GROMACS .gro file of C-alpha atoms in nm:
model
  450
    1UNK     CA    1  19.711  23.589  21.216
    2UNK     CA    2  19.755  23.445  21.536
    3UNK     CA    3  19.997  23.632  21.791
    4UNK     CA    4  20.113  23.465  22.085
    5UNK     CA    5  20.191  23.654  22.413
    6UNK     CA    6  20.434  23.338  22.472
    7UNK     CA    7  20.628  23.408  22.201
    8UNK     CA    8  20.693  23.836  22.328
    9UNK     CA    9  20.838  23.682  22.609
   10UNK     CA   10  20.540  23.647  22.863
   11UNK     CA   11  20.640  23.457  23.133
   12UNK     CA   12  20.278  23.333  23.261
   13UNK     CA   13  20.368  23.214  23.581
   14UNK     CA   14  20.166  23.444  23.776
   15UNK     CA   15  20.495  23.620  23.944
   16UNK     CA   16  20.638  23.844  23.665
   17UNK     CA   17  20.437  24.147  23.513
   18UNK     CA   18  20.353  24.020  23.157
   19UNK     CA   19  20.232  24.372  23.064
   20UNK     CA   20  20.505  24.457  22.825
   21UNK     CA   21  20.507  24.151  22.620
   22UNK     CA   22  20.093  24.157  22.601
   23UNK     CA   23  20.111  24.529  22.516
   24UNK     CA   24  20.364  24.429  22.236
   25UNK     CA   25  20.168  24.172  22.093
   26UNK     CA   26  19.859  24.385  22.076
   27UNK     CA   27  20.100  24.682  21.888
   28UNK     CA   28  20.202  24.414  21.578
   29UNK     CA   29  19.839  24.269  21.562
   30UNK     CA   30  19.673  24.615  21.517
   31UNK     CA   31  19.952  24.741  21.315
   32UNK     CA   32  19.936  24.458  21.049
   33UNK     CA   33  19.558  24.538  20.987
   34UNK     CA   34  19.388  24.246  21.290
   35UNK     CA   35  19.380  23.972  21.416
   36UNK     CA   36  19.389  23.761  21.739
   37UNK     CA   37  19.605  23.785  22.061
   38UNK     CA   38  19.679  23.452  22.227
   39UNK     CA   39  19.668  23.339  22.611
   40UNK     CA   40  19.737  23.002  22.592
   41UNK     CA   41  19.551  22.791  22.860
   42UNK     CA   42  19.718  22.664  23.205
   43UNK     CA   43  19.880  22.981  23.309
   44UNK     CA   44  19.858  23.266  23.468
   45UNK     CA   45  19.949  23.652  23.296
   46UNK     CA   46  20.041  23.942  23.581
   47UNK     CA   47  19.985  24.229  23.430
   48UNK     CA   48  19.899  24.623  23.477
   49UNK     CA   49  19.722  24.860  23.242
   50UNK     CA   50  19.674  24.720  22.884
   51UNK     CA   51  19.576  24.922  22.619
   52UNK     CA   52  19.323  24.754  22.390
   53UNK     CA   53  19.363  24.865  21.999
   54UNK     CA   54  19.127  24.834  21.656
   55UNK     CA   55  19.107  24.489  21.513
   56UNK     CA   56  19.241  24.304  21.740
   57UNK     CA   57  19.080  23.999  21.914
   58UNK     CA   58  19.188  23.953  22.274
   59UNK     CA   59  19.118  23.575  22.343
   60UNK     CA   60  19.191  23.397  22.688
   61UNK     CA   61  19.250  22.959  22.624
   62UNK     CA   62  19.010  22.779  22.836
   63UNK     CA   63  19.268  22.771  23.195
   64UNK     CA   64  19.405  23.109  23.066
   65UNK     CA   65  19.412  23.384  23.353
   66UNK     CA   66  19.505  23.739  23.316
   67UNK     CA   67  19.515  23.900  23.644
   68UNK     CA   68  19.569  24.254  23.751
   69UNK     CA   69  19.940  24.361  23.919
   70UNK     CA   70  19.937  24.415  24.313
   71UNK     CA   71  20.064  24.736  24.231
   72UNK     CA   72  19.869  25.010  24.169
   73UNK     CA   73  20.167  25.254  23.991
   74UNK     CA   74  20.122  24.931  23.713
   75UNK     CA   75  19.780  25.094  23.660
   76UNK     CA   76  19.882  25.437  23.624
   77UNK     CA   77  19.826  25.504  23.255
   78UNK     CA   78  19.841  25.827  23.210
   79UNK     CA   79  20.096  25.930  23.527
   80UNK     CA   80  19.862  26.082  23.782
   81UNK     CA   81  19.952  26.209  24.136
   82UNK     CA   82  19.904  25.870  24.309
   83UNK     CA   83  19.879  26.054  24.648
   84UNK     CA   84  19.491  26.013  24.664
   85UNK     CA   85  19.426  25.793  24.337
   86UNK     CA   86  19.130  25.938  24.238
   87UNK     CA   87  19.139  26.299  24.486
   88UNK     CA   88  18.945  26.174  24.708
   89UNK     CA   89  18.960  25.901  24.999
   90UNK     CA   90  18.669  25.724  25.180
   91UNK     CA   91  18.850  25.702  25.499
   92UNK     CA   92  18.561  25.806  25.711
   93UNK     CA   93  18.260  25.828  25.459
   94UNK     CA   94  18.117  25.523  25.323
   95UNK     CA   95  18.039  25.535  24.950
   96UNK     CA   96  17.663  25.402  24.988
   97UNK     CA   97  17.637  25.785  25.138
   98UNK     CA   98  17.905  25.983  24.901
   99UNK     CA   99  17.958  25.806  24.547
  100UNK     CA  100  17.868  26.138  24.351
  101UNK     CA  101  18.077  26.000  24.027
  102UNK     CA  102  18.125  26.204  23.690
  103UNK     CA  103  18.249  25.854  23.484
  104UNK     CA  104  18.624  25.953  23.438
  105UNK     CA  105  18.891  25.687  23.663
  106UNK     CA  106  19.253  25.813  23.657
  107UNK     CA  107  19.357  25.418  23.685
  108UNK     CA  108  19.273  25.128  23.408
  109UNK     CA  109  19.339  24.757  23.378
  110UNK     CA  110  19.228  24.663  22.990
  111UNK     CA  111  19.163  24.987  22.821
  112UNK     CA  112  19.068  25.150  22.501
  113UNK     CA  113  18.964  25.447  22.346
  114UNK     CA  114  18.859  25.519  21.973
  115UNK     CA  115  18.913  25.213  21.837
  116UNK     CA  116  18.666  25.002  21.602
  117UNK     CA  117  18.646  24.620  21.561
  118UNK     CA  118  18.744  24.498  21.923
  119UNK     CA  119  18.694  24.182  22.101
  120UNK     CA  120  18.742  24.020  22.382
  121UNK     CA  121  18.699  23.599  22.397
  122UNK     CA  122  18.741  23.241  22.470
  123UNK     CA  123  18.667  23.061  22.799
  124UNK     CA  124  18.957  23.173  23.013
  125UNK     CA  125  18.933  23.462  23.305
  126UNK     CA  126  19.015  23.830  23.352
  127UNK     CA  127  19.057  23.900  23.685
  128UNK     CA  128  19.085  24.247  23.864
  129UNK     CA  129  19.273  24.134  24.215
  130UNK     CA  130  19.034  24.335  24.434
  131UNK     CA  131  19.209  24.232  24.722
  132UNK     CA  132  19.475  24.503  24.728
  133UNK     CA  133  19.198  24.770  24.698
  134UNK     CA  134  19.013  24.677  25.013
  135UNK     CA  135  18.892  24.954  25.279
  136UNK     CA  136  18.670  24.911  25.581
  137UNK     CA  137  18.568  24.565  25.619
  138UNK     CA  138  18.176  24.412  25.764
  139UNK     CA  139  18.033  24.117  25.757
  140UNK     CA  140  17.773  24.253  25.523
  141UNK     CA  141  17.961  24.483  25.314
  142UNK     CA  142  18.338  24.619  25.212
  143UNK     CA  143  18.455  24.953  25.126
  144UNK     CA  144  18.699  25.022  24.914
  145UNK     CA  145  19.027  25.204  25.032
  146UNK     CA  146  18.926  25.510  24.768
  147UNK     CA  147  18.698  25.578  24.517
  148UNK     CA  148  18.667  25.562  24.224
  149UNK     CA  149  18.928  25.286  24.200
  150UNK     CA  150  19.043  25.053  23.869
  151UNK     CA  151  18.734  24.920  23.636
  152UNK     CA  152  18.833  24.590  23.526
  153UNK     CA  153  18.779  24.708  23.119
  154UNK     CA  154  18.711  25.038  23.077
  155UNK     CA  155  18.598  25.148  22.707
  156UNK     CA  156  18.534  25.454  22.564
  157UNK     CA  157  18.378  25.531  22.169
  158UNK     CA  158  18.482  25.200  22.011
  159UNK     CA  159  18.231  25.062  21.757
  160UNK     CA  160  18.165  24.720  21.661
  161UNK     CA  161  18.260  24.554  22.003
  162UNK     CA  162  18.230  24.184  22.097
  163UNK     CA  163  18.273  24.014  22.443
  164UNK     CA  164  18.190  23.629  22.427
  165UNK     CA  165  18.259  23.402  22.670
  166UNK     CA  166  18.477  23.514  22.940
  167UNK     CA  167  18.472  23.506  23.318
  168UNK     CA  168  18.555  23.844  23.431
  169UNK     CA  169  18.639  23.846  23.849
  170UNK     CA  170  18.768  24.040  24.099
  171UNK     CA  171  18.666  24.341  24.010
  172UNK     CA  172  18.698  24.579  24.277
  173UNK     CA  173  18.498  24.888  24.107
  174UNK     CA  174  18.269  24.899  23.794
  175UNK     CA  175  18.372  24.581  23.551
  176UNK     CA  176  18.261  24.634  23.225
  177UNK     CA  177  18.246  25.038  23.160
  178UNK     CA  178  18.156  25.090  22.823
  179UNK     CA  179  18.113  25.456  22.730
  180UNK     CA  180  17.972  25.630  22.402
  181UNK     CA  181  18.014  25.247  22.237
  182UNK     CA  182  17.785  25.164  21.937
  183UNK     CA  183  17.729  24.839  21.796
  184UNK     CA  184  17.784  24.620  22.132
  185UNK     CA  185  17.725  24.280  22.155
  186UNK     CA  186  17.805  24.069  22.492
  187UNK     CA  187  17.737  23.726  22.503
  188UNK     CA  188  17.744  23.413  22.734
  189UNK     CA  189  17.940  23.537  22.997
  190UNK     CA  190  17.999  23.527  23.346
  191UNK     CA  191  18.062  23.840  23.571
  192UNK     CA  192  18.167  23.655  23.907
  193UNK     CA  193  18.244  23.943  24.188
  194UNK     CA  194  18.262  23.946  24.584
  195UNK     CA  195  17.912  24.017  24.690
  196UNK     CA  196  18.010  24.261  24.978
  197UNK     CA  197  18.242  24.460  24.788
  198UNK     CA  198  18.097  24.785  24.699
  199UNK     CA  199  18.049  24.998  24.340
  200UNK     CA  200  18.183  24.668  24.155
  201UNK     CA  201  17.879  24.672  23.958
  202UNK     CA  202  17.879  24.441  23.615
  203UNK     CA  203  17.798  24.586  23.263
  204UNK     CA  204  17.762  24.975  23.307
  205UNK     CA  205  17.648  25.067  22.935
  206UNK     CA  206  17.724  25.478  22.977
  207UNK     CA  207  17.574  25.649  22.661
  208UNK     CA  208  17.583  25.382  22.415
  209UNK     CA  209  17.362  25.279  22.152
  210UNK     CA  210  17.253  24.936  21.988
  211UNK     CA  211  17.386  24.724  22.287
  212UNK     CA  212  17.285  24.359  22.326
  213UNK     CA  213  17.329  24.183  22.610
  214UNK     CA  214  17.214  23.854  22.624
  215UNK     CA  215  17.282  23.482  22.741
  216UNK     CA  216  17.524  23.636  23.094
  217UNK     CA  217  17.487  23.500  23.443
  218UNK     CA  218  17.611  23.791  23.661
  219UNK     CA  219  17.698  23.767  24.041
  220UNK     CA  220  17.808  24.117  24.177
  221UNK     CA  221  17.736  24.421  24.432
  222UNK     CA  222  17.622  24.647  24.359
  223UNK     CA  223  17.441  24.694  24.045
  224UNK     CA  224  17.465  24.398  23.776
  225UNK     CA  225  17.306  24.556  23.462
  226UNK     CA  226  17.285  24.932  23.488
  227UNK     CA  227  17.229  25.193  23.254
  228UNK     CA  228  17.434  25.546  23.280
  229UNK     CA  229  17.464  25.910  23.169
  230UNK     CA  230  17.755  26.027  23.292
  231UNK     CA  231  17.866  26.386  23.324
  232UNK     CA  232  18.181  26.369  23.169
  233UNK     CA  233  18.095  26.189  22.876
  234UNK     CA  234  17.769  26.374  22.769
  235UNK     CA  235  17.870  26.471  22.447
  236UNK     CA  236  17.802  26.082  22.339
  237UNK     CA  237  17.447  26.141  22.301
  238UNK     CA  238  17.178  25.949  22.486
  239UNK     CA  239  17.195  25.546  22.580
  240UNK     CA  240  16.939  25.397  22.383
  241UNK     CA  241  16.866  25.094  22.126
  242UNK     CA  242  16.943  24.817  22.402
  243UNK     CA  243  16.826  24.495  22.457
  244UNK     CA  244  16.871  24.262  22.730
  245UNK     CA  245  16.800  23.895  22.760
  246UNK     CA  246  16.801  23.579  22.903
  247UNK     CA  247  17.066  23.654  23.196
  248UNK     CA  248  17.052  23.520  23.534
  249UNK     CA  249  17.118  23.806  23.802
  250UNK     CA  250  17.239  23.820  24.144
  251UNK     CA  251  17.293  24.122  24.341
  252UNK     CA  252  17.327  24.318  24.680
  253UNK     CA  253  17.184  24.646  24.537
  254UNK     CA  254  16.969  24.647  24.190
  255UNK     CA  255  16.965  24.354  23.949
  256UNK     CA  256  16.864  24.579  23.667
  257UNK     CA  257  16.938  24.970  23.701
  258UNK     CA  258  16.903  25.317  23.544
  259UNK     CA  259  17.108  25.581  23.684
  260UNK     CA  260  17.164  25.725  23.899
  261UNK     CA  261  17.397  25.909  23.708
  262UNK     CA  262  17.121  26.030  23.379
  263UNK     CA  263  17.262  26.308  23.246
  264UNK     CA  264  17.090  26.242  22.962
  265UNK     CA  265  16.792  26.056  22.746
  266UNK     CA  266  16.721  25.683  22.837
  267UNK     CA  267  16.546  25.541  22.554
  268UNK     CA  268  16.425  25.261  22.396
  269UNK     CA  269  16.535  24.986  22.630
  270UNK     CA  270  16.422  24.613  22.616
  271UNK     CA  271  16.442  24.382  22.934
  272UNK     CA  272  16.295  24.061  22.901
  273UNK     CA  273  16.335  23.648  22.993
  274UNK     CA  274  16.568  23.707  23.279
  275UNK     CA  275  16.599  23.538  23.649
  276UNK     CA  276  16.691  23.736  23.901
  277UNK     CA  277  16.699  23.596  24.248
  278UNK     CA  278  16.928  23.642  24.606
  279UNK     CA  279  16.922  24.030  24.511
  280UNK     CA  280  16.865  24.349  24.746
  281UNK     CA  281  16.654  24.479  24.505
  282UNK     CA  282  16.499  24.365  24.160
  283UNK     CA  283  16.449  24.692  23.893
  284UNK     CA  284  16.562  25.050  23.950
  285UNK     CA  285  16.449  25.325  23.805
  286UNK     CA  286  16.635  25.590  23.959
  287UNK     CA  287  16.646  25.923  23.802
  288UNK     CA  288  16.836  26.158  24.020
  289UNK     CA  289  16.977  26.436  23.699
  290UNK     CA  290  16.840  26.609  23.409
  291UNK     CA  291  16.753  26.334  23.175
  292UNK     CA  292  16.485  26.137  23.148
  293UNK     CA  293  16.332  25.771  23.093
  294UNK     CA  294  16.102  25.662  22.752
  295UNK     CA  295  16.010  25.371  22.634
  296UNK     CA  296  16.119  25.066  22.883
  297UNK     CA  297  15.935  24.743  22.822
  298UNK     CA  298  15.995  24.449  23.084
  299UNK     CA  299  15.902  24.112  23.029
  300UNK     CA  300  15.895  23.784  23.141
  301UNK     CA  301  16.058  23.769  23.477
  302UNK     CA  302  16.120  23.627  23.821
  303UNK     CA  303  16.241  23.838  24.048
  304UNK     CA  304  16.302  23.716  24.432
  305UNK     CA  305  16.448  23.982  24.673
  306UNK     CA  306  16.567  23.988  24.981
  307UNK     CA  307  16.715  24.233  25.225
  308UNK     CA  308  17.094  24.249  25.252
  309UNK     CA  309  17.179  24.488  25.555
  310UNK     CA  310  17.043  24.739  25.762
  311UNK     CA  311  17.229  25.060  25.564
  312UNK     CA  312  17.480  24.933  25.339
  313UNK     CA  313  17.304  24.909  24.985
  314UNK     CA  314  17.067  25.125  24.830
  315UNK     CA  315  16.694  24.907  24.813
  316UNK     CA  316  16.495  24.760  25.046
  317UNK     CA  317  16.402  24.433  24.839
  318UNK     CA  318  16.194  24.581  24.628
  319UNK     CA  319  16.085  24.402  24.321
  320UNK     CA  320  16.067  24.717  24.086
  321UNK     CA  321  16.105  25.064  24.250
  322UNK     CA  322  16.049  25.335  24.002
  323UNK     CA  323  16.163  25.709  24.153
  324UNK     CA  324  16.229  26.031  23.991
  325UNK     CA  325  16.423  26.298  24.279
  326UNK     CA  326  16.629  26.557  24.290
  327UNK     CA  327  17.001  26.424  24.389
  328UNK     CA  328  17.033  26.803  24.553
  329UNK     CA  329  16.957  27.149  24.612
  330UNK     CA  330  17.110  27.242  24.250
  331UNK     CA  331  16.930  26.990  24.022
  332UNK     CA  332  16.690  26.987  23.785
  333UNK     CA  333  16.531  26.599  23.749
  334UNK     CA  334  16.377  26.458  23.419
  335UNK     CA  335  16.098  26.250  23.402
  336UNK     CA  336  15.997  25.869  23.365
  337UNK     CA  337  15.709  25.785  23.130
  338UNK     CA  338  15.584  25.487  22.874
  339UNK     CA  339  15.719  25.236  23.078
  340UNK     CA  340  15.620  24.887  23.038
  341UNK     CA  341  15.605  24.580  23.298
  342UNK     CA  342  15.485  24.253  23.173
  343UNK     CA  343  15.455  23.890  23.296
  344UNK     CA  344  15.653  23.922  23.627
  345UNK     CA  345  15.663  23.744  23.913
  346UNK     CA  346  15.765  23.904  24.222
  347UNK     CA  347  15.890  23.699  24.570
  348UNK     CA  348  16.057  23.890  24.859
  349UNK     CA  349  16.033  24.112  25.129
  350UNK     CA  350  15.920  24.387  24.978
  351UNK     CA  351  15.688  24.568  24.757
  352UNK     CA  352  15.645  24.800  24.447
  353UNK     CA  353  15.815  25.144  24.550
  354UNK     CA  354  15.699  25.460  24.286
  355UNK     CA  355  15.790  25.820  24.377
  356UNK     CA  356  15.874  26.105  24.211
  357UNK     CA  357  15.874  26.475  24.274
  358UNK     CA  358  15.545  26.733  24.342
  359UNK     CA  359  15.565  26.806  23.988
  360UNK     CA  360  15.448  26.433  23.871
  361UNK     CA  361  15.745  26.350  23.640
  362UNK     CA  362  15.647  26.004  23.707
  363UNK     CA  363  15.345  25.863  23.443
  364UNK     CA  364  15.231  25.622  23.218
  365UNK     CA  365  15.370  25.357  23.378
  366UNK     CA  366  15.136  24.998  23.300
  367UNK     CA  367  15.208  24.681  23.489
  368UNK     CA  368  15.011  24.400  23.280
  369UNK     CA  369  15.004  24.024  23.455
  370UNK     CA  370  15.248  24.125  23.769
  371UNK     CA  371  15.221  23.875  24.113
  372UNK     CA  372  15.350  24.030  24.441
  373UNK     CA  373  15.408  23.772  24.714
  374UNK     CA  374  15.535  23.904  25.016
  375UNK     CA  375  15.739  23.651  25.274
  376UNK     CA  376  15.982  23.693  25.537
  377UNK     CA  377  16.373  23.518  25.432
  378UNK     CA  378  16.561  23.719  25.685
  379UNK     CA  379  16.550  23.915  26.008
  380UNK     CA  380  16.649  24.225  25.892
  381UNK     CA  381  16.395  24.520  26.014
  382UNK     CA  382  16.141  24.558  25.721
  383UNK     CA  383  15.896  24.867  25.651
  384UNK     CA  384  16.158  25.101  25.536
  385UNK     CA  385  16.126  25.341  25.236
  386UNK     CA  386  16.459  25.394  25.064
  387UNK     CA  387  16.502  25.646  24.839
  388UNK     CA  388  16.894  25.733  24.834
  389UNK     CA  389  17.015  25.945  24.698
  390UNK     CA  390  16.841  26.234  24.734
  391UNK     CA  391  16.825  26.603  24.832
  392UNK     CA  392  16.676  26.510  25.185
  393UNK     CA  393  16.732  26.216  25.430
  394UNK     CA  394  16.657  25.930  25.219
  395UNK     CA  395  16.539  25.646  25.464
  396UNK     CA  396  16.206  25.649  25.697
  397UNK     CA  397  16.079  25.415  25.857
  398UNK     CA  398  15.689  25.308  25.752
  399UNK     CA  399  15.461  24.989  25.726
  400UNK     CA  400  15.519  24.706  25.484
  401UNK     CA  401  15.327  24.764  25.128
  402UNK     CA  402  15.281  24.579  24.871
  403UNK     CA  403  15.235  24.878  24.636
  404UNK     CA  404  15.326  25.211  24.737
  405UNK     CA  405  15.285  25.577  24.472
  406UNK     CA  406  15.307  25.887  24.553
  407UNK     CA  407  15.338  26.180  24.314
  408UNK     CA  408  15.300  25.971  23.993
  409UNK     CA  409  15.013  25.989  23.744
  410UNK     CA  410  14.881  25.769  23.476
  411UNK     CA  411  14.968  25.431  23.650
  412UNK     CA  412  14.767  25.139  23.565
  413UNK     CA  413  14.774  24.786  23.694
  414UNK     CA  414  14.614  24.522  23.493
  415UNK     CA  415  14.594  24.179  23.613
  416UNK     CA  416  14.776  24.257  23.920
  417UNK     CA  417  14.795  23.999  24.272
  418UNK     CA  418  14.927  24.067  24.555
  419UNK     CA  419  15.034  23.771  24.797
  420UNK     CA  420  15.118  23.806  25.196
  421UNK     CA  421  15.259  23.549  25.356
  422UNK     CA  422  15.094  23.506  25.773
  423UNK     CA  423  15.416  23.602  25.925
  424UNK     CA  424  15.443  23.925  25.662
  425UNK     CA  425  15.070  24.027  25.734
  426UNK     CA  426  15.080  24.183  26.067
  427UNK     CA  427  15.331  24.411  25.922
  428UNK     CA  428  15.142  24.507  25.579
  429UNK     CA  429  14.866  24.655  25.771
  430UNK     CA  430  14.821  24.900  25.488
  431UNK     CA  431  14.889  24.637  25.175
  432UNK     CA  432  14.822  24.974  24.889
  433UNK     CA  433  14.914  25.264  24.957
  434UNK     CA  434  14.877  25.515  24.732
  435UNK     CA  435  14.865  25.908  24.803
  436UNK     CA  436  14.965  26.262  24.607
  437UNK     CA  437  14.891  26.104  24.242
  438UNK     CA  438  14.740  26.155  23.936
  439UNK     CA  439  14.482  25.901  23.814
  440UNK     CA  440  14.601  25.529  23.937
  441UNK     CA  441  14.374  25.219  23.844
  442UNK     CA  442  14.449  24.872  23.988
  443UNK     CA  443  14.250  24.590  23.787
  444UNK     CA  444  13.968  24.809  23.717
  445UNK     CA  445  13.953  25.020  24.042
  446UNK     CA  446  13.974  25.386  23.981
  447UNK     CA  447  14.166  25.592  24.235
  448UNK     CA  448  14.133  25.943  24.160
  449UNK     CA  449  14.411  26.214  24.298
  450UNK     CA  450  14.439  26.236  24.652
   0.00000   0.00000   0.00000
């Protein structure tokens, strides 16, 4: 059964709030046992929270565009004190240094909860109007007005999922925030976002399991593909059984991500056939809570980096940067180990960044056929070591390396090249670096703990 939001008396002219009619539509659909909910193409749908139910195929005509309200009350699902959205402003404290973040919004734009059998498709646009939530404003980077603010879908414990197709836009905080999901499956789409606007990261998969994500081109700041365990939501168990392939990336902070919220087990996690180019930094590995990282296997990748700002985004255009730190005083941090890197090629202006913590819950990591070619693209101050967050200051200032360990064990480079470019050279005075470790060999070259 086809159910058109036309025919509930959506107006589609990009003025009047559809939301009623759409949410009406989506009711009768579910309620007769599935089916699909129309957008016919050419038009525009205003609209404020929807509430996504089971069976029910959301699917956007080719010209279709739902777009979020200018208002935020139209967002208010669940009738919070709109005072301080979320309880707490950034006025005065950027979120690249306070985005501490348990999962839980108080405002939605498409949401569901326990559902099964939902989807999301066709070759129109969802688009979040980030406008209306803008803060401080750089040339290099924009804050939003409060935090956490309106994920463009947010969806909790829904099994059997589908989303094909779509252009999803304007996003001004996390776009795709799937949490305790199972049986995920999104497909040739585009995630399109502003690249200054901060914590509008693409596909957050937050403890779910058998996730495939394959065939996307993502442009977005800051993360594009990153992996969560949330507080709030620990009871789903950890994110594992993912696979991820042949996207294109683009980002102003990490391309592909873990953490840092890891409240729990990453595990069993494939990467592989993806370009990732124009981003701040390539891979993250960044365990900053009590879980902990197993069985990652990367392959078959370009990754080109580049720096972004002087501050703004966590990275330093590192290729793959692998680190393991307490986020504070209070924490207890898991480890990373059996990690796999494969057939990547690495172009930017940075190096490979590993650190953990004194207690080496950093090791068996093997690299196997990686190239490191370091060149200059911008002007922005290199030699930087970036590990925010963390319990200390997390910047300071050091020469450029193409490799750099320290408190790691059981790393092992096989077939590994490292490339400086003239102009990079006088600045890599010390190309490996490599101190506080556990046994590290680099194409055959023992280098015992140091």
């Amino acid at each position: 059964m086809i159910y058109n939001v036309l025919d509930y008396g959506a107006a589609g002219d990009g003025a009047a709030n559809d939301a009623a009619a759409i949410q009406a539509a989506i009711d009768d659909c579910s309620s007769a046992g599935g089916g699909r909910v129309l957008f016919p193409g050419g038009r525009v749908y205003r609209s404020g929270t929807i509430v996504l139910k089971s069976y029910v195929e959301l699917h956007l005509e080719t010209g279709a565009v739902l777009k979020g309200s200018s208002h935020l009350e139209d967002y208010n699902l669940f009738h919070t004190d709109l005072s301080i959205p979320s309880g707490q402003s950034t006025a005065g404290t950027p979120t690249y240094e306070k985005c501490d973040y348990t999962g839980s919004p108080v405002l939605f734009f498409l949401y569901g909860k326990d559902c099964e059998c939902v989807s999301i498709t066709g070759f129109g646009t969802i688009d979040g109007n980030e406008e209306i939530f803008y803060g401080t404003v750089t040339p290099w980077h924009i804050d939003g007005s409060f935090y956490p603010r309106v994920p463009l879908l947010f969806l909790e414990n829904i099994r059997h999922l589908s989303i094909l197709h779509v252009t999803l836009t304007g996003s001004a905080f996390w776009t795709t925030h799937m949490i305790g999901c199972n049986d995920v499956l999104i497909d040739g789409i585009r995630i399109l976002n502003n690249l200054r606007l901060a914590n509008c990261d693409g596909i957050d998969p937050d403890h779910c399991k058998n996730v495939r994500i394959v065939n996307c081109h993502i442009e977005c700041a800051d993360d594009c593909i990153v992996f969560k365990n949330t507080a709030s939501a620990a009871h789903y168990g950890p994110c594992e059984n993912i696979v991820v392939a042949n996207c294109t990336l683009t980002s102003t902070s990490a391309a592909i991500k873990f953490g840092t919220e890891s409240e729990s087990l990453f595990r069993n996690i494939l990467i592989e056939n993806c370009n990732i180019s124009r981003t701040n930094r390539g891979i993250s590995l960044q365990l900053r809570d009590c879980g902990s990282i197993e069985n990652v296997t990367f392959s078959n990748l370009n990754i080109e980096t580049r720096l972004f700002s002087k501050d703004h985004w966590w990275g330093k255009a590192e290729p793959i940067a692998i680190t393991a730190l307490k986020r504070n005083s209070d924490t207890t941090v898991g480890h990373i180990k059996n990690i796999r890197f494969q057939n990547i090629n690495c172009d930017g202006e940075n190096g490979i960044l590993i650190y953990g913590d004194p207690k080496m819950n950093i090791k068996d990591i093997r690299f196997n056929g990686i190239t490191v070619h370091l060149r200059q693209k911008t002007d922005w101050q290199k030699g930087t070591i970036d590990l925010r967050p963390c319990e200390e200051n997390g910047l300071s200032r050091d020469s450029l390396h193409g490799l750099y360990i320290r408190n790691a064990e059981q790393i092992t480079f096989h077939d590994f090249t490292l490339e400086t470019a003239p102009e990079m050279a006088e600045l890599a005075e010390t190309p490996v670096s490599i101190a506080d470790c556990g046994t590290v060999t680099i194409n055959g070259e023992l280098y015992e703990r140091n």
